[in-house]
Amino acid sequence: MSPVKFKANQRAPLYRDVPDEKWNDWRWQLSNRLNTVEDFEKVLPLTESERKALNAQGLFRVDITPYFISLINPEDPHDPIRLQVVPRAEEIVPFTGMMEDSLAEDRHSPVPGLVHRYPDRVLMLVTTQCASYCRYCTRSRIVGDPGATFSRAEFEMQLEYLRRTPQVRDVLLSGGDPLTLAPKLLEELLSRLREIEHIEIIRIGSRVPVFLPQRVTQELCDMLARYHPLWMNIHVNHPNEITQELADACDRLTRAGVPLGNQSVLLAGVNDCVHIQRRLVQDLVRIRVRPYYLYQCDLVEGAGHFRTPVAKGIEIIEGLRGHTSGYAVPTYVVDAPGGGGKIPLMPNYLVSMSDHKIVLRNYEGFITTYEEPIEYHPHDPKTCPYCQNPRVEPGQSGITGLLEGEAMFIKPEHFDELHNRGGGVHRLRANDEKWKPLGIGDVHHPDEP
Ligand SMILES: *Cc1c(COP(=O)(O)O)cnc(C)c1O
């Protein structure tokens, strides 16, 4: 049991008489999920907008566990949990600039369900099913559709690709939600991955501890512990999601040796507030979950109403860094549309830089200078065994990257042009006169031609 106490056993009045054995059984929770106007009306009075969305054709799948819907205050149409899982009319309005596969994951898939975008790690989509469905889902193009789920043959192809690709040392299981897989299937998946020697770590991305903490049984934790080193990222967006049930599930996972991180999404009306975020990250570290990423909401069709300006994310990080434990501060990232990967964004603490002195500001706005060393004797790559035998050579991975293996500098006079090109990945070529190749250790001077 978690040593930290949070609100426990919240149940909507509809579930008052459900026996504990049923309520605490993840199978009962899954088979009693809510998804129709009639279901919802038994728990909360729907707004016009929600009713309209629920009656629309082609709506992204809706399903909410009794446990999770019970965390909503039924009187509040703006409840932060409600906004995440109950569809609103804005969802069915097409929004220009939105994309089906905004991160171009399908283009980076050497085999179906495997996204290989970074040199040493892959994303493996193992199911399209979730315990409940987030209205801003970045993979709503495939998630929720039981017909689109990955087949045994595709799984064998994924394994074959991993066996033949020794630079992959980190496999990130996602989907859908890997913890919704049948327990036997999940264990088979983990044991088959563990047979591949070059796979050093396995990661699971899951919102099951949040939607369905009942699934995180001691039995599941014992099984996961057989496949270490195994890490897990959960997905909590608002402090109201941190209940005693979640705290206990996280306690079981960490005691099984699974380090926990959190990935949250910055969502308009839900958590676009530094006070909410500070409470969220502080409560997360209390349950031993390390905030990992705060994502800018992706350009997904049907999720336009969740988007915030990027400045809001930077303002939140500004309000966390220095103001609270460093452990509690996530990295704010924009996943670049078109497949550029995650790009970290930070408030600027470097005010200016010259050869021997840099000017910095701290979290309170206090300005300070830092003297650079006059003499610097760097380590010698010629005698360094790590430099002599790098594990991943640039370009070895065969993945198309933003820079195609070369560090490039865009000349300032072409910034406007880049802005005007709009979203997507822009491939830079060494022979393109607008881009200047940058050698390692080179310093760029803005006034240089
Ligand atoms: C996010 C992501 C990863 C993992 O990135 P980390 O920064 O290592 O957490 C890997 N592959 C893809 C395609 C991703 O989107």
Coordinates of C-alpha atoms and ligand atoms in Angstrom, one line a residue:
M1 CA 0.0 0.0 0.0
S2 CA 1.2 3.5 -0.8
P3 CA 2.4 5.4 2.3
V4 CA 0.7 8.5 0.8
K5 CA -3.0 9.1 1.2
F6 CA -5.3 10.3 -1.5
K7 CA -9.1 10.2 -2.0
A8 CA -10.2 6.5 -2.2
N9 CA -13.1 4.5 -3.5
Q10 CA -15.0 7.3 -5.3
R11 CA -18.0 5.8 -6.9
A12 CA -20.8 7.5 -8.9
P13 CA -24.2 6.8 -7.1
L14 CA -25.1 4.4 -9.9
Y15 CA -22.3 2.0 -8.6
R16 CA -23.1 2.3 -4.9
D17 CA -24.4 -1.2 -4.6
V18 CA -21.8 -3.0 -6.8
P19 CA -20.0 -5.5 -4.6
D20 CA -16.4 -4.8 -3.9
E21 CA -15.2 -8.0 -5.6
K22 CA -16.8 -6.8 -8.8
W23 CA -15.7 -3.2 -8.5
N24 CA -12.1 -4.2 -7.9
D25 CA -12.1 -6.7 -10.7
W26 CA -10.6 -5.2 -13.9
R27 CA -12.6 -7.5 -16.1
W28 CA -15.8 -6.2 -14.5
Q29 CA -14.6 -2.6 -15.0
L30 CA -13.8 -3.3 -18.7
S31 CA -17.1 -5.1 -19.5
N32 CA -19.1 -2.3 -17.8
R33 CA -17.6 0.6 -19.6
L34 CA -19.9 3.4 -20.7
N35 CA -20.2 4.5 -24.3
T36 CA -23.7 5.6 -25.2
V37 CA -25.9 8.6 -24.4
E38 CA -28.1 6.3 -22.3
D39 CA -25.1 5.0 -20.3
F40 CA -23.8 8.5 -19.6
E41 CA -27.2 9.9 -18.6
K42 CA -27.2 7.5 -15.6
V43 CA -24.0 9.1 -14.3
L44 CA -23.9 12.8 -15.4
P45 CA -26.3 15.2 -17.1
L46 CA -25.0 15.6 -20.6
T47 CA -24.6 19.0 -22.2
E48 CA -26.1 19.7 -25.6
S49 CA -22.6 19.6 -27.1
E50 CA -21.8 16.2 -25.6
R51 CA -25.1 14.8 -26.7
K52 CA -24.5 16.1 -30.2
A53 CA -21.0 14.5 -30.4
L54 CA -22.2 11.1 -29.0
N55 CA -25.0 11.0 -31.6
A56 CA -22.6 11.8 -34.5
Q57 CA -21.6 9.4 -37.2
G58 CA -17.9 8.3 -37.4
L59 CA -17.0 9.5 -33.9
F60 CA -13.7 8.3 -32.5
R61 CA -14.4 5.4 -30.2
V62 CA -15.9 6.3 -26.8
D63 CA -15.5 4.1 -23.7
I64 CA -15.0 5.0 -20.1
T65 CA -14.4 2.7 -17.1
P66 CA -16.9 3.0 -14.2
Y67 CA -13.9 3.7 -12.0
F68 CA -12.7 6.7 -14.1
I69 CA -16.1 8.2 -14.8
S70 CA -16.7 8.2 -11.0
L71 CA -13.8 10.7 -10.6
I72 CA -15.9 13.3 -12.6
N73 CA -17.9 15.9 -10.7
P74 CA -21.2 15.4 -12.5
E75 CA -22.3 19.0 -11.8
D76 CA -19.3 20.5 -13.6
P77 CA -19.5 20.6 -17.4
H78 CA -15.8 21.8 -17.4
D79 CA -14.5 19.0 -15.1
P80 CA -10.9 18.3 -16.2
I81 CA -11.5 14.6 -16.3
R82 CA -14.8 14.9 -18.2
L83 CA -13.1 17.1 -20.9
Q84 CA -10.5 14.4 -21.5
V85 CA -12.9 11.4 -22.1
V86 CA -16.4 12.7 -22.9
P87 CA -16.6 13.9 -26.5
R88 CA -17.8 17.4 -27.3
A89 CA -19.3 18.8 -30.5
E90 CA -16.0 20.5 -31.3
E91 CA -14.6 17.1 -31.9
I92 CA -16.7 16.5 -35.0
V93 CA -15.9 19.8 -36.6
P94 CA -13.2 19.3 -39.2
F95 CA -10.3 21.6 -38.5
T96 CA -8.0 22.7 -41.3
G97 CA -4.3 22.0 -40.7
M98 CA -5.1 18.9 -38.8
M99 CA -3.7 15.6 -40.0
E100 CA -4.7 12.0 -39.8
D101 CA -1.1 10.8 -39.2
S102 CA 0.4 14.1 -38.1
L103 CA 3.7 12.5 -36.9
A104 CA 4.1 10.6 -40.1
E105 CA 4.4 7.4 -38.1
D106 CA 3.2 5.3 -40.9
R107 CA 6.0 6.6 -43.2
H108 CA 8.6 5.6 -40.6
S109 CA 7.3 2.1 -40.2
P110 CA 9.6 -0.6 -41.7
V111 CA 6.9 -3.2 -40.8
P112 CA 3.3 -2.5 -39.8
G113 CA 3.1 -1.3 -36.2
L114 CA 6.8 -0.7 -35.7
V115 CA 8.0 3.0 -35.9
H116 CA 11.7 3.3 -36.2
R117 CA 12.5 7.1 -36.1
Y118 CA 15.4 7.3 -33.8
P119 CA 18.7 5.5 -34.1
D120 CA 18.7 3.2 -31.1
R121 CA 15.0 2.7 -30.2
V122 CA 11.7 1.8 -31.7
L123 CA 8.1 2.3 -30.9
M124 CA 6.1 -0.9 -31.2
L125 CA 2.3 -0.6 -31.5
V126 CA 1.1 -3.8 -30.0
T127 CA -2.7 -3.3 -29.9
T128 CA -5.3 -0.7 -30.9
Q129 CA -7.3 -1.2 -27.7
C130 CA -7.4 1.0 -24.6
A131 CA -9.2 0.9 -21.3
S132 CA -10.8 4.2 -22.0
Y133 CA -10.3 6.6 -24.9
C134 CA -8.7 10.1 -24.7
R135 CA -10.5 12.6 -26.9
Y136 CA -7.2 14.1 -28.0
C137 CA -5.6 10.7 -28.9
T138 CA -2.6 11.2 -31.2
R139 CA -3.3 7.8 -32.9
S140 CA -7.1 8.1 -33.2
R141 CA -6.5 7.0 -36.9
I142 CA -6.0 3.5 -35.7
V143 CA -6.8 3.3 -32.0
G144 CA -10.1 1.9 -30.9
D145 CA -10.7 -0.1 -34.0
P146 CA -10.7 -3.8 -33.1
G147 CA -10.4 -4.6 -36.8
A148 CA -7.2 -2.7 -37.1
T149 CA -5.4 -4.5 -34.4
F150 CA -2.1 -6.1 -35.2
S151 CA -2.0 -9.7 -36.3
R152 CA 0.2 -12.6 -35.2
A153 CA 1.9 -12.5 -38.7
E154 CA 2.7 -8.8 -38.2
F155 CA 4.1 -9.5 -34.7
E156 CA 6.4 -12.1 -36.2
M157 CA 7.5 -9.5 -38.8
Q158 CA 8.2 -7.0 -36.1
L159 CA 10.3 -9.5 -34.2
E160 CA 12.2 -10.4 -37.3
Y161 CA 13.0 -6.8 -38.0
L162 CA 14.2 -6.3 -34.4
R163 CA 16.4 -9.4 -34.7
R164 CA 18.0 -8.0 -37.9
T165 CA 18.5 -4.5 -36.5
P166 CA 21.2 -4.7 -33.8
Q167 CA 21.3 -0.9 -33.2
V168 CA 17.9 -1.2 -31.5
R169 CA 18.6 -1.3 -27.7
D170 CA 15.3 0.1 -26.5
V171 CA 11.8 -1.1 -27.4
L172 CA 8.9 1.0 -26.4
L173 CA 5.6 -0.9 -26.3
S174 CA 2.6 1.3 -26.9
G175 CA -0.6 1.2 -29.0
G176 CA -3.3 1.4 -27.9
D177 CA -2.5 0.3 -24.5
P178 CA -0.2 -2.8 -24.0
L179 CA -1.7 -3.5 -20.6
T180 CA -5.0 -4.2 -22.1
L181 CA -3.6 -7.3 -23.9
A182 CA -4.6 -10.6 -22.6
P183 CA -2.1 -11.4 -19.8
K184 CA -0.7 -14.5 -21.6
L185 CA -0.2 -12.5 -24.8
L186 CA 1.6 -9.7 -23.0
E187 CA 3.9 -12.2 -21.3
E188 CA 4.7 -13.9 -24.6
L189 CA 5.5 -10.5 -26.2
L190 CA 7.9 -9.7 -23.4
S191 CA 9.6 -13.0 -23.4
R192 CA 10.1 -13.0 -27.2
L193 CA 11.6 -9.5 -26.9
R194 CA 13.9 -10.7 -24.1
E195 CA 15.2 -13.5 -26.4
I196 CA 16.8 -10.8 -28.6
E197 CA 20.2 -10.1 -27.0
H198 CA 20.8 -6.6 -28.2
I199 CA 17.5 -5.3 -26.7
E200 CA 18.7 -3.8 -23.4
I201 CA 15.6 -2.1 -22.1
I202 CA 11.9 -2.6 -22.6
R203 CA 9.5 0.3 -21.9
I204 CA 5.7 0.2 -21.6
G205 CA 3.6 3.3 -22.3
S206 CA 0.2 2.8 -20.5
R207 CA -2.7 4.7 -19.1
V208 CA -4.2 1.5 -17.6
P209 CA -2.9 2.5 -14.1
V210 CA -5.0 5.7 -14.4
F211 CA -8.1 4.3 -16.2
L212 CA -8.1 0.9 -14.6
P213 CA -5.8 0.6 -11.6
Q214 CA -7.5 -2.7 -10.7
R215 CA -5.6 -4.2 -13.6
V216 CA -2.3 -3.6 -11.9
T217 CA -2.5 -6.7 -9.7
Q218 CA 0.3 -8.2 -7.8
E219 CA 0.3 -11.0 -10.3
L220 CA 0.8 -8.6 -13.2
C221 CA 3.7 -6.9 -11.3
D222 CA 5.4 -10.2 -10.6
M223 CA 5.1 -11.1 -14.2
L224 CA 6.6 -7.8 -15.4
A225 CA 9.5 -8.2 -12.9
R226 CA 10.6 -11.3 -14.8
Y227 CA 11.5 -9.2 -17.8
H228 CA 13.7 -6.5 -16.2
P229 CA 15.1 -4.0 -17.0
L230 CA 11.6 -2.8 -17.7
W231 CA 10.5 0.8 -17.4
M232 CA 7.0 2.3 -17.6
N233 CA 5.5 5.6 -18.5
I234 CA 2.0 6.4 -17.3
H235 CA -0.2 9.2 -18.5
V236 CA -1.8 11.6 -15.9
N237 CA -2.9 15.1 -16.9
H238 CA -4.6 16.5 -13.8
P239 CA -4.2 16.1 -10.0
N240 CA -7.8 14.8 -9.8
E241 CA -6.6 11.6 -11.5
I242 CA -4.3 10.8 -8.6
T243 CA -6.4 8.6 -6.3
Q244 CA -5.5 6.1 -3.6
E245 CA -6.2 3.4 -6.2
L246 CA -3.6 4.9 -8.6
A247 CA -1.1 5.5 -5.7
D248 CA -1.4 1.9 -4.7
A249 CA -1.0 0.6 -8.3
C250 CA 2.1 2.7 -8.7
D251 CA 3.4 1.5 -5.3
R252 CA 3.0 -2.2 -6.5
L253 CA 4.8 -1.3 -9.7
T254 CA 7.7 0.5 -8.1
R255 CA 8.1 -2.3 -5.5
A256 CA 8.4 -4.7 -8.4
G257 CA 11.3 -2.6 -9.6
V258 CA 9.6 -0.8 -12.5
P259 CA 10.7 2.8 -12.6
L260 CA 7.7 5.0 -13.3
G261 CA 7.6 8.1 -15.5
N262 CA 4.7 10.3 -16.5
Q263 CA 3.8 11.7 -19.9
S264 CA 1.2 14.4 -19.9
V265 CA -0.4 16.4 -22.6
L266 CA -0.9 20.1 -22.3
L267 CA -4.7 20.5 -22.9
A268 CA -6.7 23.7 -23.1
G269 CA -9.2 23.9 -20.2
V270 CA -7.7 20.8 -18.5
N271 CA -4.2 21.6 -17.3
D272 CA -3.1 24.8 -19.1
C273 CA -2.3 26.4 -15.8
V274 CA 0.9 26.6 -13.8
H275 CA -0.9 26.1 -10.5
I276 CA -2.6 22.9 -11.7
Q277 CA 0.7 21.7 -13.2
R278 CA 2.7 22.4 -10.1
R279 CA 0.2 20.4 -7.9
L280 CA 0.2 17.6 -10.6
V281 CA 4.0 17.1 -10.7
Q282 CA 4.3 17.4 -6.9
D283 CA 1.7 14.7 -6.3
L284 CA 3.3 12.5 -9.0
V285 CA 6.7 12.6 -7.2
R286 CA 4.9 11.7 -3.9
I287 CA 3.7 8.5 -5.6
R288 CA 7.2 8.0 -7.0
V289 CA 6.3 8.8 -10.5
R290 CA 8.9 11.1 -12.2
P291 CA 7.4 13.6 -14.7
Y292 CA 9.0 12.8 -18.0
Y293 CA 7.5 14.7 -20.8
L294 CA 4.8 17.4 -21.1
Y295 CA 3.6 17.2 -24.7
Q296 CA 2.3 20.0 -26.8
C297 CA -1.0 18.6 -28.1
D298 CA -0.5 17.1 -31.6
L299 CA -2.3 18.4 -34.7
V300 CA -4.8 15.6 -34.7
E301 CA -8.1 15.7 -36.4
G302 CA -10.9 16.3 -33.9
A303 CA -8.5 17.6 -31.2
G304 CA -8.2 21.2 -32.3
H305 CA -10.1 22.5 -29.3
F306 CA -7.5 21.1 -27.0
R307 CA -4.6 23.0 -28.5
T308 CA -2.8 25.8 -26.6
P309 CA -0.2 28.2 -27.7
V310 CA 3.4 27.0 -27.3
A311 CA 4.1 30.0 -25.1
K312 CA 1.7 28.4 -22.5
G313 CA 4.0 25.3 -22.2
I314 CA 7.1 27.5 -21.8
E315 CA 5.3 29.5 -19.2
I316 CA 4.5 26.4 -17.2
I317 CA 8.1 25.1 -17.3
E318 CA 9.2 28.6 -16.2
G319 CA 6.8 28.2 -13.3
L320 CA 8.2 24.8 -12.3
R321 CA 12.0 24.9 -12.8
G322 CA 13.6 26.3 -9.7
H323 CA 10.2 26.8 -8.0
T324 CA 9.9 23.1 -7.1
S325 CA 12.0 19.9 -6.9
G326 CA 14.0 19.3 -10.1
Y327 CA 12.7 15.7 -10.0
A328 CA 9.2 17.2 -10.6
V329 CA 10.0 19.1 -13.7
P330 CA 9.2 17.4 -17.0
T331 CA 10.7 18.2 -20.4
Y332 CA 8.2 20.2 -22.5
V333 CA 8.3 18.8 -26.1
V334 CA 6.7 19.4 -29.4
D335 CA 6.4 16.3 -31.5
A336 CA 7.3 17.8 -34.9
P337 CA 4.5 17.4 -37.5
G338 CA 5.7 15.3 -40.4
G339 CA 7.9 13.0 -38.4
G340 CA 10.7 15.2 -37.1
G341 CA 10.5 13.7 -33.6
K342 CA 10.2 15.3 -30.2
I343 CA 11.7 18.7 -29.9
P344 CA 12.4 20.0 -26.4
L345 CA 11.4 23.6 -25.6
M346 CA 12.7 25.6 -22.6
P347 CA 12.5 29.1 -21.2
N348 CA 15.7 30.9 -22.1
Y349 CA 18.1 31.2 -19.2
L350 CA 21.1 32.1 -21.4
V351 CA 21.0 35.9 -21.9
S352 CA 24.1 36.3 -23.9
M353 CA 27.4 34.6 -24.7
S354 CA 30.8 35.8 -25.6
D355 CA 34.2 34.1 -25.8
H356 CA 35.0 34.3 -22.1
K357 CA 31.8 35.2 -20.3
I358 CA 28.2 34.2 -20.4
V359 CA 25.3 36.0 -18.9
L360 CA 22.6 34.0 -17.3
R361 CA 19.3 34.5 -15.5
N362 CA 17.9 32.4 -12.8
Y363 CA 14.3 31.3 -12.1
E364 CA 13.7 34.5 -10.1
G365 CA 14.9 36.7 -12.9
F366 CA 18.2 37.4 -11.2
I367 CA 21.0 38.1 -13.7
T368 CA 24.4 36.6 -13.2
T369 CA 27.6 36.2 -15.2
Y370 CA 29.7 33.1 -15.5
E371 CA 33.4 33.1 -16.5
E372 CA 34.3 30.5 -19.0
P373 CA 37.6 28.7 -18.5
I374 CA 40.6 30.4 -20.1
E375 CA 42.2 27.2 -21.0
Y376 CA 40.3 24.0 -21.8
H377 CA 41.9 20.6 -22.3
P378 CA 39.2 18.4 -23.8
H379 CA 39.4 14.6 -23.6
D380 CA 41.3 13.0 -26.5
P381 CA 39.0 11.1 -28.9
K382 CA 42.1 9.4 -30.4
T383 CA 42.8 7.5 -27.1
C384 CA 39.2 7.2 -26.0
P385 CA 37.8 3.7 -26.4
Y386 CA 34.2 5.0 -26.7
C387 CA 35.1 7.5 -29.5
Q388 CA 37.1 4.8 -31.3
N389 CA 34.2 2.3 -31.2
P390 CA 31.0 4.3 -31.2
R391 CA 27.9 2.1 -30.9
V392 CA 25.9 3.9 -33.5
E393 CA 27.6 5.6 -36.4
P394 CA 25.8 8.6 -37.8
G395 CA 23.7 7.4 -40.7
Q396 CA 24.2 3.8 -39.8
S397 CA 20.6 3.4 -38.7
G398 CA 19.3 4.1 -42.2
I399 CA 16.6 6.3 -40.7
T400 CA 15.8 9.5 -42.5
G401 CA 16.3 12.3 -40.0
L402 CA 15.8 16.0 -40.1
L403 CA 19.5 16.6 -40.8
E404 CA 20.4 13.3 -42.5
G405 CA 23.3 12.7 -40.2
E406 CA 24.8 16.2 -40.5
A407 CA 24.7 19.1 -38.1
M408 CA 23.4 22.0 -40.2
F409 CA 23.0 25.6 -39.5
I410 CA 20.3 27.6 -41.2
K411 CA 21.5 31.0 -42.2
P412 CA 19.5 33.7 -40.4
E413 CA 18.5 35.4 -43.7
H414 CA 16.5 32.3 -44.6
F415 CA 14.6 32.1 -41.3
D416 CA 11.6 33.8 -42.9
E417 CA 11.5 31.4 -45.7
L418 CA 11.5 28.5 -43.2
H419 CA 8.6 30.1 -41.3
N420 CA 6.6 30.5 -44.5
R421 CA 7.1 26.9 -45.6
G422 CA 4.5 25.8 -43.0
G423 CA 4.5 22.5 -41.1
G424 CA 6.3 19.3 -41.9
V425 CA 9.8 18.1 -42.1
H426 CA 12.2 20.0 -44.2
R427 CA 15.1 18.0 -45.4
L428 CA 18.3 19.9 -45.5
R429 CA 21.0 19.0 -48.0
A430 CA 24.7 19.8 -47.7
N431 CA 24.8 21.2 -51.2
D432 CA 21.9 23.5 -50.6
E433 CA 23.4 27.0 -50.3
K434 CA 20.8 28.1 -47.8
W435 CA 22.2 25.7 -45.2
K436 CA 25.7 25.8 -43.9
P437 CA 27.1 22.5 -42.6
L438 CA 28.4 22.9 -39.1
G439 CA 31.4 20.9 -37.9
I440 CA 31.4 19.6 -34.4
G441 CA 32.7 22.3 -32.1
D442 CA 32.2 25.1 -34.6
V443 CA 30.7 28.3 -33.3
H444 CA 28.3 30.1 -35.4
H445 CA 28.6 33.9 -35.5
P446 CA 25.4 35.5 -36.7
D447 CA 27.3 38.2 -38.6
E448 CA 29.2 35.6 -40.6
P449 CA 28.3 35.5 -44.3
Ligands
LIG1 C1 8.7 9.2 -28.3 C2 9.2 8.2 -29.2 C3 10.2 7.3 -28.8 C4 10.9 7.5 -27.5 O1 11.5 8.7 -27.4 P1 12.3 9.0 -26.0 O2 12.7 10.5 -26.2 O3 13.5 8.1 -25.9 O4 11.4 8.8 -24.9 C5 10.7 6.4 -29.8 N1 10.2 6.3 -31.0 C6 9.1 7.1 -31.4 C7 8.6 7.0 -32.8 C8 8.6 8.0 -30.5 O5 7.6 8.8 -30.9

